[in-house]
Amino acid sequence: MAEYKGILVCGELMDGKLASITTELLGCGRKLADDLKEDLCCLLAGDSVGEASKEAIAFGADKIYIVEHPILKEYQADSYIQVAEKLARDISPRIILMGQTSMGRDFAPRLSFRLGTSLTTDCLDLSVNPETKLLVQTRPVYGGNAQAIFTSDVMPQMATVRTKAMSPLERDDSRKGEVIATKIDIDTSKVRTKILETVKEEAVGIKLDDAPVIVSGGRGMGGPEPFQTTLKELADLLHGAVGASRPPADNGWVPEALHIGLTGKIVAPDIYIAIAISGASQHTAGCTGSKHIIAINKDPEANIFRDAELGVVGKYEDVVPALTNKLKELLAA
Amino acid sequence: MPVNMIVCCKQVPDPEAPPSVFKVADNKMTLPPDVKPVIGQYEEFALEAALKIKDTGGGKITALSLGNNFVRDVIKKAVAVGSDELILLEDEAFEGGDSWSTANALATAIKKIGEYDVIFCGRQSSDWDAGQVGLGIAEILGIPAVTLARKVEVVDGKARVERVIPDGYQVVEVALPALIIVTSGIGALRYATLKGIMAAAKKQPVIWKPADIGLEPSQIGAAGRYSKLDKLFQPVKEAKCEIIEGETPAEAGANLAVKLREAKLL
Ligand SMILES: Cc1cc2nc3c(=O)[nH]c(=O)nc-3n(C[C@H](O)[C@H](O)[C@H](O)COP(=O)(O)OP(=O)(O)OC[C@H]3O[C@@H](n4cnc5c(N)ncnc54)[C@H](O)[C@@H]3O)c2cc1C
Ligand SMILES: Nc1ncnc2c1ncn2[C@@H]1O[C@H](COP(=O)(O)O)[C@@H](O)[C@H]1O
């Protein structure tokens, strides 16, 4: 039996740079690797990896495996899995980490089943049990109404990590690491899906991920219009972005990209204003990392008041315009 | 072309029950009896995806569920909305499984069903939220899988899927048989018709025990787990919301603005 050693982070690239989740994974992986006294490795696959390998070293990796192939330009499970499966079998890591991102959700379960091992998705915390050396994996369950701790003695141990749950290390360009260009043959006949078209739907303006303030609307907004007027006006005033709970996205009132929560975006702005959102755990799972949560809801019993620090009970049609006007006045003064 | 479809549905406690009723005792989630079981939300979306295909090209839908003590009226909703068959993997031994043992048992049952063009799953179960079983089934069966579908059409032995990505969507084509994992944009599950409700009342679900699909008790449920649940707990959360008052809701809104400024939040 192979000896399983080290940690492998499956990295993600965004516009030729390390995606922020990958820096977070390296931060968490570095700590685990130090505890185990083993190497932290990072796989970077793409059509051209460029400077990202230097970045990965600066953010904590010891060894970078680079796999470049034209077919890896766009993520497709059937091509990427050939790369990750081969590398995982060659280097036998003890732990494989990925992000709970669009790609990680699509990819990590496939890889775990292919490697015949278990996976814990959406982890908030990872540590090494000093006695057993097993990875202790904590994740929310029941829509965030509880948390569960899992371990597995089937190797490699796999986990995906929620975005923004871990902190990256301070970038340190003096760190040393080894870059290993790895050739892996990709059998294109095994790619069984074909991307016919990619359509961008993102709303214009500040992105949810970067917004210091998010003004988020729920089913109680009643339709698409107030997202473009009442909510947008407040968001614009605060240099923030408009977001939504799932129903407005499901109903086509807002683009899917604005959907916040367990199955949408995880956001952590300074201020999150939840308007006509009941506060289902699956929604608040996506915003409890915010510094301050403010709720406006006509129902004083709404669950959102359990997560909020400030609240107003009332119909948004009455409350929000008054809030916006008064803020305008105060901010101008 | 009629399409032969299987929809994997899970019976779960109502995920939208108020957070306060979810209580952990003895490493288990306990819920008061008035929290009714339901078919998981993403499985309802998966059913709707299958029904839309049946609407246009015709076909057959088999609903498949693994668990124990199914509430007949709950799981038969799959038939009431338009599924043709209902197969239940129902046995005490199926309880307490993880993604691995659940996917393995479902895939084994699907092999026994034999014929299918599309298998639909939800993106994640509405209790454990793992998001693994669908892809696990596809890997075990060796068929392609497309995730996060919000629209699915079947034409000429291929499925064309609108797949949600962070800033938009992709149109992905895949040859059948394939497994398609559905997300919420597909549209809410339709209501049952009177005809459907009557069909459901008459329907005798097919029950398969572990032996019927050739699995040993050691391979399924809690015994077949790869990952061990060490602990289930609820982090304490103190509610500390300050409600801003006013003579009218509008005044309260204005007072909130003042409060935000005073607290230097803005
Ligand atoms: C597995 C799973 C994953 C999920 N993932 C997500 C997710 O990622 N994100 C998400 O949001 N949901 C998610 N959900 C759905 C979630 O459970 C809730 O159904 C959803 O969040 C409810 O959205 P809402 O609060 O906008 O709507 P509702 O629950 O219908 O609440 C509407 C609120 O608006 C208030 N209201 C109505 N009119 C007004 C008015 N005029 N002024 C002020 N207030 C008003 C009402 O009092 C009510 O509180 C998920 C569910 C499951 C099972
Ligand atoms: N016990 C089950 N019975 C039938 N289908 C299931 C079961 N568990 C999971 N599934 C299917 O797999 C999907 C993902 O589940 P999970 O991996 O548990 O989040 C669900 O939406 C269902 O379609």
XYZ file of C-alpha atoms and ligand atoms in Angstrom:
675
model
C 0.000 0.000 0.000
C 1.208 3.450 -0.888
C 2.221 5.739 1.908
C -0.043 8.740 1.975
C 1.858 11.926 2.728
C 1.455 15.636 2.318
C -1.370 17.916 1.392
C -2.531 18.668 -2.116
C -4.502 21.830 -2.810
C -6.288 21.785 -6.167
C -5.893 25.424 -7.154
C -8.142 27.611 -9.229
C -7.023 30.346 -11.555
C -8.950 33.518 -12.259
C -7.775 35.741 -15.097
C -4.309 34.189 -14.899
C -3.996 34.753 -11.138
C -4.647 32.563 -8.146
C -8.308 32.721 -7.216
C -8.808 34.089 -3.694
C -10.167 30.723 -2.535
C -6.844 29.150 -3.490
C -4.928 31.587 -1.283
C -7.368 30.738 1.522
C -6.819 27.013 0.967
C -3.048 27.526 1.021
C -3.367 29.435 4.297
C -5.305 26.621 5.884
C -3.197 23.932 4.199
C 0.042 25.512 5.473
C -1.143 25.168 9.056
C -2.154 21.537 8.526
C 1.125 20.771 6.773
C 3.132 22.307 9.623
C 1.160 20.312 12.169
C 1.870 17.132 10.215
C 5.418 18.200 9.333
C 4.724 17.362 5.708
C 4.722 19.253 2.404
C 2.021 21.525 1.096
C 1.578 20.935 -2.629
C -0.582 22.808 -5.078
C -1.890 21.697 -8.458
C -2.331 24.430 -11.022
C -3.882 23.345 -14.291
C -4.751 25.547 -17.232
C -3.807 26.397 -20.777
C -1.095 28.638 -19.388
C -0.349 28.913 -15.682
C 2.108 31.795 -15.943
C 2.985 33.692 -12.785
C 0.404 31.947 -10.623
C 2.925 29.351 -9.483
C 5.089 32.118 -7.950
C 2.017 33.442 -6.224
C 1.190 30.015 -4.825
C 4.670 29.818 -3.306
C 4.356 33.299 -1.856
C 1.091 32.235 -0.240
C 2.588 29.166 1.409
C 3.007 26.212 -0.978
C 6.172 24.069 -0.953
C 5.667 22.348 -4.285
C 3.691 23.448 -7.296
C 2.632 20.955 -9.931
C 1.922 22.735 -13.169
C -0.100 21.046 -15.865
C -0.599 23.002 -19.079
C -2.731 21.873 -21.987
C -4.896 23.834 -24.416
C -7.992 21.850 -23.448
C -7.612 23.066 -19.848
C -8.343 26.649 -20.878
C -11.912 26.267 -19.722
C -12.869 24.081 -16.765
C -14.569 20.876 -17.823
C -14.886 18.036 -15.348
C -13.937 15.271 -17.770
C -10.617 16.877 -18.717
C -9.637 18.238 -15.295
C -10.356 14.958 -13.588
C -7.817 13.161 -15.743
C -5.181 15.566 -14.458
C -6.148 15.479 -10.795
C -6.719 11.738 -10.676
C -3.338 11.013 -12.234
C -1.483 13.408 -9.952
C -3.300 12.154 -6.855
C -2.358 8.578 -7.719
C 1.244 9.533 -8.443
C 1.937 11.575 -5.323
C -0.530 9.896 -2.887
C -1.373 12.894 -0.735
C -2.809 12.316 2.711
C -5.216 15.212 2.267
C -6.744 16.840 -0.825
C -8.336 20.266 -0.457
C -10.499 22.215 -2.878
C -12.767 25.236 -2.675
C -16.520 24.974 -2.277
C -16.808 27.019 -5.447
C -18.598 26.512 -8.709
C -15.692 24.346 -9.852
C -15.125 22.571 -6.535
C -18.770 21.601 -6.202
C -18.706 20.102 -9.669
C -15.318 18.498 -9.358
C -14.521 17.318 -5.834
C -17.300 14.692 -5.539
C -16.287 13.174 -8.872
C -12.651 12.973 -7.825
C -13.475 11.414 -4.463
C -15.641 8.717 -6.007
C -13.030 8.061 -8.665
C -10.316 7.719 -6.033
C -12.631 5.548 -3.952
C -12.496 7.798 -0.935
C -14.795 10.033 1.050
C -15.214 13.786 0.860
C -16.591 16.366 3.251
C -17.971 19.366 1.388
C -18.313 22.975 2.509
C -16.030 22.803 5.563
C -15.749 25.789 7.877
C -12.914 24.383 9.916
C -10.170 21.818 9.421
C -7.579 20.596 11.874
C -5.370 17.580 12.462
C -6.061 15.294 15.394
C -2.588 15.034 16.974
C -3.061 11.398 18.029
C -4.710 9.825 15.007
C -3.260 12.372 12.518
C -6.688 12.317 10.874
C -8.250 15.411 9.371
C -11.026 16.739 11.588
C -13.609 18.279 9.271
C -16.342 20.610 10.501
C -19.216 21.609 8.258
C -22.696 23.050 8.632
C -25.631 20.707 8.074
C -29.410 21.114 8.100
C -29.113 24.368 6.222
C -26.854 25.784 8.913
C -29.069 24.777 11.829
C -26.301 22.518 13.153
C -22.683 21.618 12.515
C -21.142 18.208 12.120
C -17.606 16.971 12.655
C -16.433 14.168 10.387
C -13.289 12.095 10.115
C -12.393 9.315 7.730
C -9.568 6.833 7.760
C -9.930 6.127 4.051
C -7.051 7.827 2.213
C -6.722 10.374 0.768
C -8.953 12.445 3.012
C -10.790 15.015 0.932
C -12.540 18.238 1.867
C -13.890 21.307 0.153
C -13.697 24.562 2.077
C -16.262 27.343 2.074
C -15.108 30.605 0.497
C -14.034 33.279 2.989
C -13.984 30.741 5.838
C -10.166 30.636 6.032
C -7.575 33.406 5.972
C -4.717 33.465 3.496
C -1.185 34.001 4.770
C 0.445 37.348 4.243
C 1.973 37.232 0.767
C 5.714 36.676 1.115
C 7.669 36.709 -2.126
C 10.854 35.607 -0.378
C 9.381 32.182 0.355
C 11.033 29.313 -1.503
C 9.283 26.518 -3.294
C 9.716 24.023 -6.075
C 7.856 24.291 -9.364
C 7.360 20.966 -11.109
C 6.140 21.084 -14.683
C 4.153 17.904 -15.026
C 3.122 16.295 -18.264
C -0.155 14.479 -18.129
C -1.757 13.046 -21.229
C -5.348 14.054 -21.596
C -7.549 11.753 -23.638
C -9.919 14.214 -25.276
C -12.231 11.408 -26.346
C -13.092 11.011 -22.676
C -14.495 14.523 -22.490
C -18.170 13.688 -22.814
C -19.638 17.161 -22.445
C -19.426 20.033 -24.875
C -19.776 23.683 -23.924
C -21.743 25.249 -26.761
C -21.945 28.726 -25.343
C -21.017 30.766 -22.252
C -23.282 33.694 -21.423
C -22.435 36.402 -18.884
C -25.358 37.643 -16.855
C -23.693 39.690 -14.170
C -25.412 42.878 -13.157
C -23.550 46.079 -13.954
C -21.796 48.015 -11.222
C -20.037 46.844 -8.084
C -19.712 43.095 -7.717
C -21.221 41.433 -4.646
C -17.817 40.034 -3.719
C -16.206 43.467 -3.545
C -19.100 45.512 -2.178
C -18.635 47.060 1.280
C -22.414 47.352 1.584
C -25.009 44.933 0.246
C -28.676 45.847 0.048
C -30.452 42.550 -0.321
C -34.100 41.942 -1.164
C -36.283 38.883 -0.691
C -39.547 37.418 -1.872
C -41.372 40.124 0.055
C -40.204 42.691 -2.522
C -43.036 41.358 -4.657
C -41.444 41.691 -8.103
C -38.448 42.848 -10.120
C -39.176 46.558 -10.123
C -38.194 47.550 -6.557
C -34.791 45.886 -7.035
C -34.070 48.437 -9.749
C -35.552 51.408 -7.881
C -35.938 51.271 -4.088
C -33.032 48.925 -3.411
C -30.737 50.247 -6.098
C -31.161 53.805 -4.905
C -30.076 52.866 -1.397
C -27.224 50.708 -2.688
C -25.962 53.448 -4.993
C -26.019 55.982 -2.182
C -23.851 53.695 -0.047
C -21.564 52.670 -2.937
C -22.840 49.156 -2.442
C -24.432 46.413 -4.486
C -27.901 44.908 -4.677
C -28.261 41.260 -3.686
C -31.149 38.864 -3.184
C -32.386 35.744 -1.471
C -33.113 32.721 -3.656
C -36.759 33.356 -4.597
C -36.109 36.609 -6.518
C -33.442 34.774 -8.543
C -35.686 31.745 -9.061
C -38.479 34.016 -10.230
C -36.205 35.828 -12.655
C -36.601 39.180 -10.840
C -32.802 39.418 -10.579
C -29.949 37.515 -12.265
C -28.937 34.262 -10.568
C -25.557 35.873 -9.865
C -27.191 37.998 -7.135
C -28.475 34.986 -5.205
C -26.908 34.884 -1.738
C -26.821 31.886 0.580
C -25.862 28.279 0.962
C -26.534 27.571 -2.718
C -25.645 31.051 -3.940
C -22.855 33.477 -3.137
C -21.228 33.669 0.276
C -20.707 37.335 1.057
C -19.037 39.177 3.907
C -19.528 42.926 3.487
C -19.218 45.486 6.266
C -22.946 46.041 6.164
C -25.643 43.666 4.967
C -29.138 45.103 4.808
C -31.740 42.317 4.488
C -35.031 43.670 3.262
C -38.210 41.564 3.075
C -36.129 38.453 3.674
C -37.468 36.044 6.299
C -34.015 34.822 7.359
C -34.147 31.127 6.534
C -30.969 29.469 7.748
C -30.025 28.613 4.163
C -30.044 32.304 3.333
C -28.231 33.571 6.410
C -25.564 30.914 5.807
C -24.441 33.204 3.006
C -24.248 36.462 4.963
C -23.411 35.792 8.612
C -19.797 36.670 7.868
C -20.932 40.292 7.435
C -19.685 42.723 10.079
C -23.127 44.218 10.671
C -26.508 42.824 9.633
C -29.501 45.104 9.481
C -33.010 43.797 8.872
C -36.159 45.428 7.598
C -39.215 43.202 7.695
C -42.911 43.711 8.279
C -43.076 40.619 10.495
C -41.627 41.228 13.977
C -41.265 37.449 14.420
C -39.155 36.995 11.256
C -36.049 34.887 11.874
C -33.831 37.481 10.287
C -34.056 39.482 13.535
C -32.172 36.636 15.233
C -29.157 37.340 13.045
C -29.459 41.109 12.769
C -27.953 43.664 15.087
C -30.312 46.465 14.101
C -33.829 46.132 12.771
C -36.918 47.981 11.737
C -40.346 46.382 11.706
C -42.420 47.722 8.852
C -43.242 47.478 5.192
C -40.211 48.159 3.058
C -42.276 50.514 0.909
C -42.528 52.823 3.932
C -39.217 52.172 5.647
C -36.645 52.088 2.865
C -37.408 55.381 1.072
C -37.389 57.176 4.437
C -34.088 55.519 5.332
C -32.569 56.475 1.991
C -33.740 60.078 2.179
C -32.531 60.597 5.694
C -29.167 59.029 4.882
C -28.829 61.302 1.864
C -29.422 64.269 4.117
C -26.986 63.073 6.786
C -24.289 62.111 4.313
C -24.541 65.494 2.593
C -24.207 67.360 5.881
C -38.649 10.698 -28.800
C -39.973 9.397 -25.455
C -37.362 9.779 -22.765
C -36.806 7.252 -20.026
C -36.049 9.112 -16.806
C -35.187 8.299 -13.206
C -35.490 10.954 -10.517
C -33.719 10.390 -7.200
C -35.875 11.865 -4.442
C -35.075 12.026 -0.770
C -37.568 12.333 2.059
C -36.325 14.928 4.565
C -37.700 16.926 7.501
C -39.108 20.218 6.223
C -35.959 22.320 5.705
C -37.914 25.523 6.165
C -39.138 24.714 9.645
C -38.127 27.608 11.906
C -34.490 27.365 13.057
C -35.604 27.260 16.702
C -37.147 23.783 16.327
C -33.924 22.144 15.162
C -32.459 20.538 18.275
C -29.504 18.210 18.557
C -29.674 15.500 21.188
C -27.354 12.548 21.498
C -25.515 13.387 18.260
C -28.810 13.262 16.354
C -31.111 15.888 14.945
C -34.441 15.725 16.704
C -37.437 17.627 15.474
C -40.871 17.978 17.002
C -43.560 15.776 15.425
C -45.326 18.754 13.866
C -42.360 19.250 11.519
C -43.586 17.190 8.596
C -41.355 15.308 6.205
C -41.270 16.515 2.616
C -39.515 15.641 -0.617
C -36.316 17.740 -0.608
C -36.489 21.063 -2.431
C -33.878 20.259 -5.069
C -35.485 16.884 -5.737
C -38.723 18.755 -6.391
C -36.824 20.870 -8.904
C -35.411 17.660 -10.384
C -38.925 16.246 -10.720
C -40.017 19.423 -12.467
C -37.108 19.141 -14.901
C -38.189 15.588 -15.761
C -41.849 16.558 -16.078
C -41.004 19.393 -18.479
C -39.246 16.874 -20.724
C -42.180 14.502 -20.487
C -44.488 17.406 -21.426
C -42.666 18.023 -24.696
C -41.395 14.669 -25.926
C -43.269 12.183 -23.771
C -41.552 9.555 -21.722
C -41.538 7.682 -18.492
C -40.475 8.889 -15.064
C -39.435 6.537 -12.281
C -39.016 8.136 -8.877
C -36.406 6.365 -6.747
C -35.819 6.923 -3.072
C -33.666 5.385 -0.400
C -34.479 5.497 3.289
C -36.658 3.943 5.916
C -40.159 4.535 7.228
C -41.291 6.491 4.209
C -44.461 8.441 4.793
C -46.472 7.148 1.871
C -48.400 10.359 1.234
C -45.200 12.373 1.204
C -43.153 10.260 -1.172
C -46.152 9.520 -3.382
C -46.245 13.197 -4.243
C -43.725 12.203 -6.935
C -46.496 10.150 -8.545
C -49.221 12.726 -7.913
C -47.295 15.330 -9.922
C -46.749 12.946 -12.822
C -44.147 10.229 -12.226
C -45.119 6.824 -13.569
C -43.327 4.514 -11.192
C -42.139 4.692 -7.614
C -39.351 2.477 -6.302
C -38.417 2.628 -2.642
C -35.212 1.224 -1.223
C -36.765 0.898 2.186
C -35.099 -0.873 5.053
C -33.683 -0.144 8.462
C -30.274 -1.112 7.098
C -30.369 1.810 4.637
C -30.469 4.317 7.500
C -27.550 6.455 8.588
C -25.624 6.271 5.331
C -23.130 8.791 3.987
C -22.703 10.032 0.435
C -20.708 6.952 -0.444
C -23.066 4.257 0.790
C -26.129 6.161 -0.446
C -24.747 6.696 -3.948
C -23.611 3.097 -4.117
C -27.017 1.714 -3.178
C -28.858 4.067 -5.538
C -26.474 3.246 -8.410
C -26.926 -0.470 -7.765
C -30.702 -0.048 -7.849
C -30.428 1.943 -11.078
C -28.438 -0.903 -12.646
C -31.286 -3.200 -11.695
C -33.823 -0.818 -13.264
C -31.603 -1.184 -16.307
C -32.999 1.181 -18.902
C -32.681 4.922 -18.658
C -31.763 7.934 -20.738
C -31.505 10.560 -18.024
C -31.073 10.295 -14.272
C -32.007 13.445 -12.400
C -30.763 14.378 -8.953
C -30.979 17.525 -6.894
C -27.900 19.675 -6.291
C -27.968 18.854 -2.584
C -30.215 17.133 -0.113
C -32.280 19.458 2.048
C -31.052 17.959 5.322
C -27.329 17.144 5.081
C -26.588 19.547 2.200
C -23.678 17.423 0.982
C -24.074 17.796 -2.770
C -22.333 14.538 -3.612
C -24.724 11.693 -4.277
C -25.645 12.626 -7.858
C -22.037 12.839 -9.019
C -21.279 9.670 -7.073
C -23.984 7.767 -8.947
C -22.637 9.029 -12.274
C -19.094 7.952 -11.398
C -20.222 4.514 -10.267
C -22.306 4.002 -13.410
C -19.575 5.488 -15.611
C -21.887 7.975 -17.284
C -21.331 11.715 -17.872
C -22.869 14.232 -15.500
C -23.801 17.885 -15.821
C -24.361 19.884 -12.639
C -26.410 22.958 -11.730
C -28.919 22.642 -14.545
C -31.612 25.286 -14.684
C -33.016 24.228 -18.038
C -32.873 20.854 -19.769
C -33.997 19.802 -23.235
C -33.593 16.436 -24.892
C -33.077 16.370 -28.655
C -31.774 13.519 -30.815
C -30.367 11.423 -28.035
C -28.599 14.381 -26.469
C -29.407 16.655 -23.583
C -28.870 20.362 -23.873
C -28.434 21.913 -20.468
C -28.292 25.483 -19.226
C -25.758 25.201 -16.453
C -25.448 27.985 -13.875
C -21.945 29.438 -13.405
C -21.008 32.291 -11.045
C -21.538 35.113 -13.493
C -24.048 33.653 -15.902
C -24.642 30.315 -17.539
C -23.237 27.854 -20.032
C -25.071 25.810 -22.585
C -23.683 22.287 -22.316
C -24.434 19.359 -24.579
C -24.092 15.777 -23.450
C -24.915 12.459 -25.081
C -27.360 10.190 -23.264
C -27.450 8.318 -21.014
C -26.366 11.025 -18.613
C -26.960 12.211 -15.102
C -28.205 15.749 -14.672
C -28.113 17.631 -11.403
C -30.758 20.261 -11.062
C -30.717 23.615 -9.303
C -33.489 26.014 -8.470
C -33.876 28.168 -11.576
C -35.752 25.355 -13.319
C -39.083 26.526 -11.870
C -41.190 25.410 -8.926
C -42.647 21.916 -8.992
C -46.137 21.971 -10.470
C -49.166 21.154 -8.373
C -50.627 17.676 -8.483
C -53.698 17.282 -10.655
C -56.798 15.454 -9.450
C -55.969 12.663 -11.860
C -52.464 12.520 -10.462
C -53.686 12.389 -6.893
C -55.945 9.488 -7.763
C -53.151 7.682 -9.555
C -50.922 8.188 -6.513
C -53.567 6.838 -4.158
C -53.773 3.636 -6.185
C -50.046 3.287 -6.755
C -48.301 0.485 -4.916
C -44.639 1.450 -4.673
C -42.115 -1.230 -5.540
C -40.098 -1.984 -2.415
C -36.543 -3.242 -2.697
C -34.652 -4.600 0.270
C -30.829 -4.727 0.282
C -30.893 -8.349 -0.900
C -33.148 -7.399 -3.839
C -30.342 -5.280 -5.258
C -27.663 -7.749 -4.225
C -26.031 -5.694 -1.478
C -24.827 -6.970 1.866
C -25.867 -5.130 5.023
C -22.187 -4.271 5.554
C -22.179 -2.244 2.320
C -25.139 -0.006 3.047
C -26.429 2.618 5.424
C -24.410 3.349 8.533
C -22.335 0.174 8.101
C -21.227 1.178 4.615
C -20.045 4.659 5.577
C -16.587 5.859 4.631
C -16.757 8.953 6.790
C -17.552 8.838 10.472
C -19.783 11.395 12.111
C -17.892 12.219 15.291
C -20.134 14.931 16.571
C -23.267 16.899 15.765
C -23.668 20.167 17.641
C -25.213 23.597 17.549
C -22.988 26.617 18.055
C -24.640 28.992 20.492
C -25.861 32.196 18.984
C -27.078 35.056 21.106
C -29.845 37.121 19.592
C -29.043 40.760 20.168
C -31.133 42.706 17.718
C -31.987 46.282 18.615
C -35.306 47.245 17.065
C -35.404 50.871 16.015
C -38.805 52.380 16.801
C -40.709 55.320 15.399
C -44.230 56.767 15.347
C -44.603 55.404 11.841
C -42.571 52.865 9.851
C -41.191 55.779 7.820
C -40.025 57.521 10.956
C -38.433 54.302 12.141
C -36.638 54.163 8.787
C -35.325 57.704 9.281
C -34.312 56.850 12.847
C -32.371 53.876 11.514
C -30.424 56.290 9.305
C -29.593 58.426 12.335
C -28.573 55.368 14.324
C -26.301 54.143 11.527
C -24.597 57.527 11.398
C -24.249 57.772 15.171
C -22.766 54.307 15.371
C -20.396 55.433 12.579
C -21.400 52.418 10.546
C -21.812 54.652 7.515
C -30.936 22.985 0.525
C -31.498 24.376 0.445
C -30.679 25.411 0.022
C -31.169 26.715 -0.029
N -30.315 27.712 -0.407
C -30.732 29.007 -0.321
C -29.845 30.096 -0.591
O -28.679 29.897 -0.941
N -30.308 31.355 -0.470
C -31.593 31.629 -0.089
O -31.949 32.806 0.026
N -32.452 30.625 0.144
C -32.057 29.325 0.034
N -32.952 28.315 0.286
C -34.371 28.655 0.478
C -34.676 29.106 1.892
O -34.992 27.966 2.675
C -35.899 30.062 1.883
O -36.956 29.457 1.191
C -35.609 31.405 1.229
O -34.402 31.949 1.705
C -36.740 32.350 1.501
O -36.491 33.564 0.861
P -37.161 34.906 1.374
O -36.764 35.177 2.764
O -36.868 35.951 0.369
O -38.725 34.580 1.253
P -39.789 34.295 2.389
O -39.344 33.270 3.327
O -41.076 34.102 1.691
O -39.837 35.650 3.211
C -40.359 36.852 2.745
C -40.260 37.843 3.881
O -40.651 39.118 3.421
C -41.413 39.761 4.438
N -42.245 40.742 3.728
C -43.245 40.505 2.845
N -43.706 41.662 2.354
C -42.977 42.657 2.929
C -42.992 44.072 2.830
N -43.838 44.707 2.011
N -42.104 44.766 3.560
C -41.252 44.150 4.412
N -41.206 42.814 4.555
C -42.064 42.080 3.814
C -42.190 38.655 5.098
O -42.555 39.028 6.415
C -41.167 37.522 5.074
O -40.395 37.523 6.246
C -32.502 26.997 0.319
C -33.325 25.955 0.726
C -32.836 24.646 0.789
C -33.732 23.549 1.241
N -31.690 8.815 0.216
C -31.806 9.275 -1.025
N -32.766 8.799 -1.850
C -32.885 9.266 -3.105
N -32.099 10.212 -3.632
C -31.129 10.731 -2.851
C -30.929 10.285 -1.522
N -29.888 10.987 -1.005
C -29.468 11.831 -1.969
N -30.207 11.676 -3.089
C -30.077 12.429 -4.368
O -28.812 13.047 -4.435
C -28.922 14.472 -4.405
C -27.763 15.071 -3.640
O -27.799 14.600 -2.307
P -26.633 14.840 -1.249
O -25.383 14.380 -1.855
O -27.055 14.046 -0.053
O -26.648 16.309 -0.961
C -30.305 14.731 -3.841
O -30.821 15.973 -4.254
C -31.088 13.557 -4.418
O -31.450 13.779 -5.767
